[in-house]
Amino acid sequence: MLDGQVGRQLEVIAEVVGVAQELGVEVWLRGGWAVDFFLGEVTREHLDVDWFIWSRDAGRLSTALEGRGYERLSGAPPEQQIDFAKDGVENSFALLDTDDTGRVVVAGGPWRGEPWPTGMLDGPTGAIGLVRCAIIHPRAQIEIKRMMPIWVPGRPRRTKDIEDIARLEAALNSSNAGH
């Protein structure tokens, strides 16, 4: 494992994946860690670890994480996202639901019912070293990073998002070139 904050974050990712597997709960990395797990390497520092889970699983996962020393944090509306910290690593779990047509949507809060990108949960399993985790589809990750400043007025376009998009597009283009 790597040292410092990155090492602690990878250990927490591995622990969350293990807890989720024990519970039979699906989790997907999103954000910068999803980019890195798709690329198979750490490309930059991360402030936190971002996840998606089904809203129906939030209670069981919360109980299990709290039983392992995770501290519940306040933040977004709890019907939209639940946040935890352990060993200085913050984890944000955005909650998912489906609408009447089967589309994956925001589970609660001010954007309740808003659709996430089509095919978002059809991403591959990513890995860094021995740590493996389901990730959201890289094309959905690109769409989210591009659209977030539009979806959330006042949110600036961040340099790290522009760089993540460029890394993902380069990797996707190079993998398509071989086909």
XYZ file of N, CA and C in Angstrom:
537
model
N 0.841 -1.202 0.000
C 0.000 0.000 0.000
C 0.871 1.244 0.000
N 0.308 2.318 -0.469
C 1.007 3.594 -0.500
C 0.943 4.248 0.869
N 1.852 5.165 1.112
C 1.916 5.855 2.395
C 1.017 7.081 2.408
N 0.865 7.674 3.585
C 0.179 8.947 3.730
C -1.307 8.881 3.451
N -1.835 10.044 3.052
C -3.273 10.166 2.818
C -3.761 9.230 1.717
N -2.996 9.102 0.639
C -3.397 8.215 -0.459
C -3.492 6.777 0.049
N -2.522 6.352 0.832
C -2.548 5.000 1.391
C -3.750 4.783 2.293
N -4.044 5.774 3.149
C -5.220 5.664 4.031
C -6.499 5.609 3.200
N -6.570 6.425 2.148
C -7.771 6.413 1.308
C -7.947 5.066 0.619
N -6.872 4.493 0.119
C -6.972 3.170 -0.507
C -7.382 2.104 0.501
N -6.872 2.189 1.725
C -7.281 1.233 2.760
C -8.764 1.367 3.075
N -9.250 2.593 3.150
C -10.673 2.813 3.414
C -11.515 2.313 2.244
N -11.071 2.556 1.006
C -11.801 2.043 -0.162
C -11.900 0.520 -0.073
N -10.786 -0.130 0.222
C -10.798 -1.599 0.344
C -11.737 -2.045 1.451
N -11.744 -1.328 2.578
C -12.623 -1.700 3.688
C -14.091 -1.512 3.315
N -14.432 -0.392 2.684
C -15.828 -0.155 2.283
C -16.282 -1.225 1.299
N -15.434 -1.568 0.337
C -15.773 -2.620 -0.625
C -16.014 -3.939 0.114
N -15.163 -4.261 1.068
C -15.330 -5.497 1.836
C -16.615 -5.519 2.639
N -16.918 -4.411 3.310
C -18.158 -4.318 4.090
C -19.360 -4.456 3.165
N -19.323 -3.778 2.027
C -20.437 -3.848 1.079
C -20.633 -5.277 0.578
N -19.536 -5.961 0.271
C -19.641 -7.352 -0.193
C -20.244 -8.242 0.893
N -19.823 -8.060 2.140
C -20.397 -8.839 3.251
C -21.901 -8.631 3.353
N -22.354 -7.409 3.102
C -23.777 -7.073 3.220
C -24.575 -7.388 1.954
N -23.885 -7.662 0.854
C -24.579 -7.828 -0.419
C -25.076 -6.511 -0.974
N -24.344 -5.431 -0.679
C -24.710 -4.079 -1.105
C -23.787 -3.668 -2.247
N -24.364 -3.092 -3.296
C -23.563 -2.600 -4.414
C -23.042 -1.204 -4.100
N -21.760 -0.989 -4.383
C -21.155 0.339 -4.284
C -20.361 0.587 -5.558
N -20.326 1.842 -5.976
C -19.558 2.253 -7.141
C -18.743 3.475 -6.764
N -17.462 3.466 -7.087
C -16.671 4.680 -6.936
C -17.106 5.676 -7.990
N -17.072 6.949 -7.634
C -17.342 8.043 -8.564
C -16.295 9.115 -8.306
N -16.252 10.125 -9.120
C -15.311 11.213 -8.909
C -13.882 10.826 -9.249
N -12.952 11.527 -8.630
C -11.541 11.351 -8.938
C -11.014 9.949 -8.715
N -11.467 9.279 -7.664
C -11.004 7.907 -7.438
C -11.513 6.968 -8.522
N -12.715 7.205 -9.054
C -13.202 6.374 -10.165
C -12.304 6.549 -11.386
N -11.854 7.769 -11.617
C -10.924 8.032 -12.721
C -9.652 7.215 -12.509
N -9.079 7.324 -11.308
C -7.823 6.621 -11.032
C -7.987 5.104 -11.093
N -9.086 4.577 -10.584
C -9.303 3.126 -10.641
C -9.495 2.658 -12.087
N -10.080 3.495 -12.929
C -10.196 3.148 -14.348
C -8.819 3.133 -15.002
N -7.996 4.119 -14.680
C -6.660 4.226 -15.271
C -5.663 3.246 -14.649
N -5.972 2.761 -13.437
C -5.094 1.799 -12.771
C -3.928 2.419 -12.038
N -4.011 3.725 -11.787
C -2.936 4.406 -11.068
C -3.472 5.668 -10.400
N -2.776 6.103 -9.367
C -3.129 7.348 -8.701
C -2.538 8.492 -9.519
N -3.407 9.386 -9.993
C -2.961 10.480 -10.857
C -2.856 11.819 -10.137
N -3.490 11.920 -8.963
C -3.472 13.181 -8.221
C -3.927 12.921 -6.794
N -3.766 13.932 -5.945
C -4.275 13.833 -4.577
C -5.795 13.975 -4.601
N -6.428 13.334 -3.621
C -7.885 13.395 -3.504
C -8.257 13.913 -2.123
N -9.255 14.775 -2.072
C -9.711 15.304 -0.792
C -10.556 14.290 -0.036
N -11.289 13.451 -0.782
C -12.210 12.502 -0.169
C -12.443 11.346 -1.137
N -13.347 10.460 -0.743
C -13.720 9.326 -1.588
C -15.223 9.442 -1.844
N -15.582 9.456 -3.123
C -16.981 9.607 -3.516
C -17.530 8.278 -4.029
N -18.745 7.965 -3.617
C -19.394 6.693 -3.933
C -20.827 6.933 -4.402
N -21.391 5.920 -5.048
C -22.832 5.795 -5.266
C -23.284 4.504 -4.593
N -24.463 4.539 -3.972
C -25.128 3.334 -3.454
C -26.636 3.523 -3.644
N -27.343 2.410 -3.646
C -28.801 2.477 -3.699
C -29.328 2.988 -2.363
N -30.331 3.848 -2.411
C -30.892 4.426 -1.180
C -31.422 3.332 -0.249
N -31.945 2.258 -0.823
C -32.504 1.177 -0.001
C -31.439 0.499 0.864
N -30.166 0.648 0.497
C -29.072 0.012 1.232
C -28.380 0.948 2.217
N -28.768 2.210 2.233
C -28.061 3.212 3.041
C -28.084 2.888 4.533
N -29.207 2.451 5.048
C -29.305 2.152 6.484
C -28.391 1.020 6.902
N -28.410 -0.067 6.140
C -27.560 -1.220 6.497
C -26.079 -0.869 6.387
N -25.712 -0.153 5.321
C -24.313 0.225 5.156
C -23.890 1.188 6.267
N -24.739 2.145 6.600
C -24.426 3.092 7.676
C -24.164 2.373 8.985
N -25.034 1.455 9.337
C -24.878 0.706 10.587
C -23.564 -0.077 10.593
N -23.267 -0.721 9.486
C -22.039 -1.522 9.406
C -20.796 -0.636 9.490
N -20.806 0.496 8.803
C -19.641 1.382 8.850
C -19.456 1.985 10.233
N -20.547 2.409 10.860
C -20.444 2.949 12.218
C -19.903 1.890 13.174
N -20.256 0.623 12.956
C -19.740 -0.474 13.774
C -18.254 -0.712 13.582
N -17.700 -0.167 12.511
C -16.265 -0.300 12.238
C -15.509 0.998 12.503
N -16.128 1.905 13.228
C -15.430 3.113 13.634
C -15.582 4.315 12.729
N -16.468 4.232 11.748
C -16.718 5.392 10.899
C -17.631 6.346 11.647
N -17.320 7.641 11.552
C -18.123 8.666 12.201
C -19.032 9.314 11.170
N -20.316 9.396 11.501
C -21.283 10.031 10.603
C -21.062 11.540 10.612
N -21.032 12.145 9.447
C -20.845 13.581 9.305
C -22.138 14.219 8.837
N -22.323 15.480 9.187
C -23.480 16.200 8.661
C -23.061 16.840 7.341
N -24.038 17.153 6.536
C -23.723 17.747 5.238
C -24.953 17.841 4.385
N -24.936 17.145 3.274
C -26.062 17.151 2.337
C -27.295 16.541 3.011
N -28.471 16.783 2.449
C -29.663 16.133 2.996
C -29.449 14.617 3.054
N -29.751 13.976 4.191
C -29.461 12.541 4.341
C -30.235 11.645 3.380
N -31.301 12.137 2.789
C -32.015 11.343 1.787
C -31.347 11.460 0.417
N -30.350 12.344 0.307
C -29.607 12.544 -0.938
C -28.197 11.961 -0.841
N -27.560 12.112 0.326
C -26.166 11.681 0.484
C -25.864 11.484 1.958
N -25.088 10.432 2.260
C -24.617 10.212 3.619
C -23.095 10.269 3.613
N -22.555 10.908 4.641
C -21.120 11.145 4.709
C -20.545 10.560 5.994
N -19.332 10.022 5.878
C -18.630 9.410 7.004
C -17.159 9.782 6.953
N -16.490 9.672 8.102
C -15.035 9.838 8.145
C -14.437 8.733 9.010
N -13.247 8.300 8.599
C -12.470 7.347 9.390
C -10.998 7.585 9.056
N -10.182 7.640 10.094
C -8.736 7.832 9.911
C -8.423 9.046 9.040
N -9.218 10.102 9.189
C -8.984 11.315 8.413
C -9.448 11.250 6.978
N -10.167 10.188 6.610
C -10.652 10.024 5.239
C -12.165 10.220 5.225
N -12.611 11.224 4.466
C -14.043 11.455 4.309
C -14.576 10.652 3.135
N -15.761 10.081 3.326
C -16.458 9.302 2.307
C -17.853 9.878 2.133
N -18.225 10.146 0.878
C -19.561 10.643 0.565
C -20.274 9.615 -0.297
N -21.432 9.174 0.184
C -22.230 8.173 -0.523
C -23.478 8.860 -1.072
N -23.484 9.142 -2.385
C -24.667 9.707 -3.027
C -25.668 8.572 -3.216
N -26.915 8.833 -2.863
C -27.949 7.800 -2.882
C -28.701 7.797 -4.209
N -28.894 6.582 -4.712
C -29.553 6.362 -5.994
C -30.909 5.716 -5.814
N -31.782 5.972 -6.760
C -33.084 5.318 -6.835
C -33.379 5.147 -8.322
N -34.517 4.562 -8.636
C -34.967 4.484 -10.020
C -36.349 5.123 -10.119
N -36.639 5.669 -11.290
C -37.968 6.247 -11.491
C -38.889 5.199 -12.114
N -40.083 5.605 -12.472
C -41.083 4.676 -13.011
C -40.650 4.030 -14.321
N -39.718 4.650 -15.039
C -39.253 4.094 -16.305
C -37.994 3.246 -16.138
N -37.480 3.162 -14.895
C -36.278 2.382 -14.640
C -34.985 3.162 -14.752
N -35.073 4.464 -15.020
C -33.857 5.288 -15.074
C -33.281 5.467 -13.670
N -31.954 5.523 -13.584
C -31.286 5.792 -12.315
C -31.381 7.290 -12.049
N -31.884 7.631 -10.851
C -32.124 9.033 -10.510
C -31.562 9.355 -9.126
N -31.472 10.656 -8.843
C -31.102 11.133 -7.509
C -32.220 10.713 -6.555
N -31.842 10.113 -5.417
C -32.842 9.542 -4.509
C -33.594 10.585 -3.702
N -32.970 11.689 -3.337
C -33.647 12.654 -2.474
C -32.968 14.005 -2.504
N -33.486 14.897 -1.666
C -32.941 16.245 -1.613
C -33.515 17.107 -2.716
N -32.903 18.264 -2.952
C -33.469 19.210 -3.917
C -33.487 18.706 -5.353
N -32.657 17.726 -5.691
C -32.618 17.191 -7.057
C -33.302 15.822 -7.152
N -34.127 15.495 -6.195
C -34.822 14.208 -6.175
C -35.490 13.945 -7.526
N -35.247 12.743 -8.055
C -35.870 12.341 -9.303
C -35.127 12.756 -10.556
N -34.086 13.575 -10.415
C -33.314 13.987 -11.593
C -32.476 12.801 -12.067
N -32.461 12.548 -13.378
C -31.744 11.375 -13.886
C -30.226 11.566 -13.901
N -29.545 10.480 -13.616
C -28.100 10.407 -13.805
C -27.857 9.939 -15.237
N -26.625 10.057 -15.747
C -26.359 9.644 -17.130
C -26.732 8.181 -17.392
N -27.313 7.940 -18.545
C -27.674 6.589 -18.967
C -26.423 5.712 -19.000
N -26.517 4.502 -18.486
C -25.398 3.566 -18.501
C -24.349 3.823 -17.435
N -24.607 4.764 -16.547
C -23.630 5.141 -15.535
C -23.139 3.958 -14.705
N -24.034 3.050 -14.357
C -23.676 1.937 -13.471
C -23.136 0.730 -14.238
N -22.936 0.886 -15.536
C -22.425 -0.203 -16.367
C -20.912 -0.143 -16.539
N -20.239 0.550 -15.642
C -18.786 0.676 -15.730
C -18.094 -0.620 -15.362
N -16.816 -0.680 -15.644
C -16.029 -1.874 -15.338
C -15.633 -1.910 -13.867
N -14.994 -2.980 -13.481
C -14.320 -3.023 -12.190
C -12.954 -2.396 -12.411
N -12.621 -1.438 -11.586
C -11.321 -0.801 -11.677
C -10.409 -1.346 -10.594
N -9.129 -1.033 -10.694
C -8.168 -1.521 -9.705
C -6.979 -0.585 -9.605
N -6.474 -0.496 -8.393
C -5.171 0.096 -8.123
C -4.472 -0.906 -7.226
N -3.409 -1.479 -7.725
C -2.742 -2.542 -6.976
C -3.710 -3.696 -6.777
N -3.826 -4.158 -5.541
C -4.717 -5.277 -5.229
C -6.133 -4.839 -4.878
N -6.365 -3.526 -4.807
C -7.690 -3.015 -4.447
C -8.532 -2.916 -5.712
N -9.672 -3.619 -5.699
C -10.579 -3.644 -6.846
C -11.935 -3.090 -6.402
N -12.581 -2.368 -7.309
C -13.883 -1.796 -6.975
C -14.651 -1.488 -8.249
N -15.966 -1.663 -8.197
C -16.823 -1.230 -9.301
C -16.738 0.289 -9.395
N -16.704 0.789 -10.617
C -16.666 2.231 -10.854
C -17.786 2.600 -11.813
N -18.174 3.873 -11.767
C -19.165 4.289 -12.754
C -18.494 4.321 -14.121
N -19.298 4.229 -15.164
C -18.750 4.185 -16.520
C -17.961 5.468 -16.788
N -16.779 5.343 -17.378
C -15.962 6.529 -17.638
C -16.670 7.609 -18.467
N -17.510 7.200 -19.416
C -18.233 8.206 -20.216
C -19.238 8.967 -19.344
N -19.857 8.283 -18.394
C -20.760 8.955 -17.456
C -19.966 9.886 -16.542
N -18.782 9.451 -16.134
C -17.930 10.291 -15.292
C -17.579 11.588 -16.028
N -17.259 11.476 -17.313
C -16.963 12.659 -18.124
C -18.179 13.578 -18.171
N -19.355 12.999 -18.428
C -20.569 13.816 -18.500
C -20.842 14.525 -17.176
N -20.706 13.831 -16.075
C -20.951 14.436 -14.761
C -19.964 15.573 -14.514
N -18.688 15.331 -14.787
C -17.684 16.377 -14.551
C -17.916 17.586 -15.465
N -18.366 17.355 -16.691
C -18.656 18.473 -17.595
C -19.906 19.239 -17.186
N -20.918 18.518 -16.725
C -22.224 19.122 -16.491
C -22.429 19.691 -15.091
N -21.640 19.267 -14.115
C -21.881 19.697 -12.734
C -21.972 21.219 -12.587
N -21.103 22.013 -13.228
C -21.263 23.471 -13.092
C -22.565 23.998 -13.703
N -23.144 23.258 -14.621
C -24.423 23.650 -15.220
C -25.572 23.165 -14.340
N -25.463 21.912 -13.868
C -26.512 21.365 -13.017
C -26.605 22.094 -11.684
N -25.462 22.517 -11.161
C -25.421 23.208 -9.874
C -24.914 24.626 -10.119
N -25.823 25.556 -10.378
C -25.408 26.933 -10.658
C -24.536 27.483 -9.520
N -23.489 28.178 -9.915
C -22.569 28.729 -8.930
C -21.375 27.834 -8.644
N -21.460 26.565 -9.058
C -20.318 25.673 -8.863
C -19.300 25.946 -9.967
N -18.088 26.275 -9.603
C -17.103 26.605 -10.642
C -16.622 25.372 -11.391
N -16.143 25.614 -12.594
C -15.474 24.552 -13.350
C -14.083 24.433 -12.747
N -13.739 23.240 -12.270
C -12.491 23.056 -11.541
C -11.402 22.486 -12.445
N -10.170 22.946 -12.212
C -9.028 22.471 -12.992
C -8.902 20.955 -12.893
N -9.084 20.396 -11.688
C -8.924 18.945 -11.538
C -9.951 18.185 -12.377
N -11.148 18.735 -12.537
C -12.156 18.072 -13.374
C -11.764 18.122 -14.845
N -11.241 19.264 -15.291
C -10.785 19.391 -16.684
C -9.663 18.392 -16.954
N -8.732 18.263 -15.997
C -7.620 17.317 -16.155
C -8.110 15.871 -16.124
N -9.074 15.562 -15.224
C -9.641 14.202 -15.179
C -10.324 13.849 -16.496
N -11.086 14.796 -17.057
C -11.764 14.563 -18.334
C -10.733 14.256 -19.419
N -9.659 15.032 -19.470
C -8.619 14.813 -20.483
C -7.985 13.428 -20.317
N -7.715 13.008 -19.070
C -7.135 11.673 -18.835
C -8.089 10.571 -19.302
N -9.357 10.706 -18.946
C -10.337 9.687 -19.335
C -10.493 9.631 -20.849
N -10.621 10.776 -21.483
C -10.793 10.795 -22.944
C -9.578 10.183 -23.639
N -8.382 10.496 -23.160
C -7.167 9.927 -23.763
C -7.167 8.410 -23.611
N -7.531 7.907 -22.435
C -7.558 6.461 -22.208
C -8.631 5.791 -23.054
N -9.799 6.399 -23.143
C -10.877 5.834 -23.952
C -10.505 5.850 -25.429
N -9.903 6.933 -25.898
C -9.497 7.023 -27.300
C -8.410 6.024 -27.633
N -7.453 5.804 -26.717
C -6.380 4.844 -27.005
C -6.908 3.412 -26.989
N -7.893 3.129 -26.128
C -8.454 1.769 -26.107
C -9.327 1.529 -27.340
N -9.974 2.573 -27.872
C -10.781 2.430 -29.082
C -9.920 2.324 -30.317
N -8.721 2.903 -30.272
C -7.819 2.846 -31.430
C -7.362 1.417 -31.724
N -7.301 0.590 -30.683
C -6.875 -0.801 -30.857
C -7.955 -1.715 -31.378
N -9.168 -1.203 -31.541
C -10.287 -2.040 -31.989
C -10.647 -1.780 -33.414
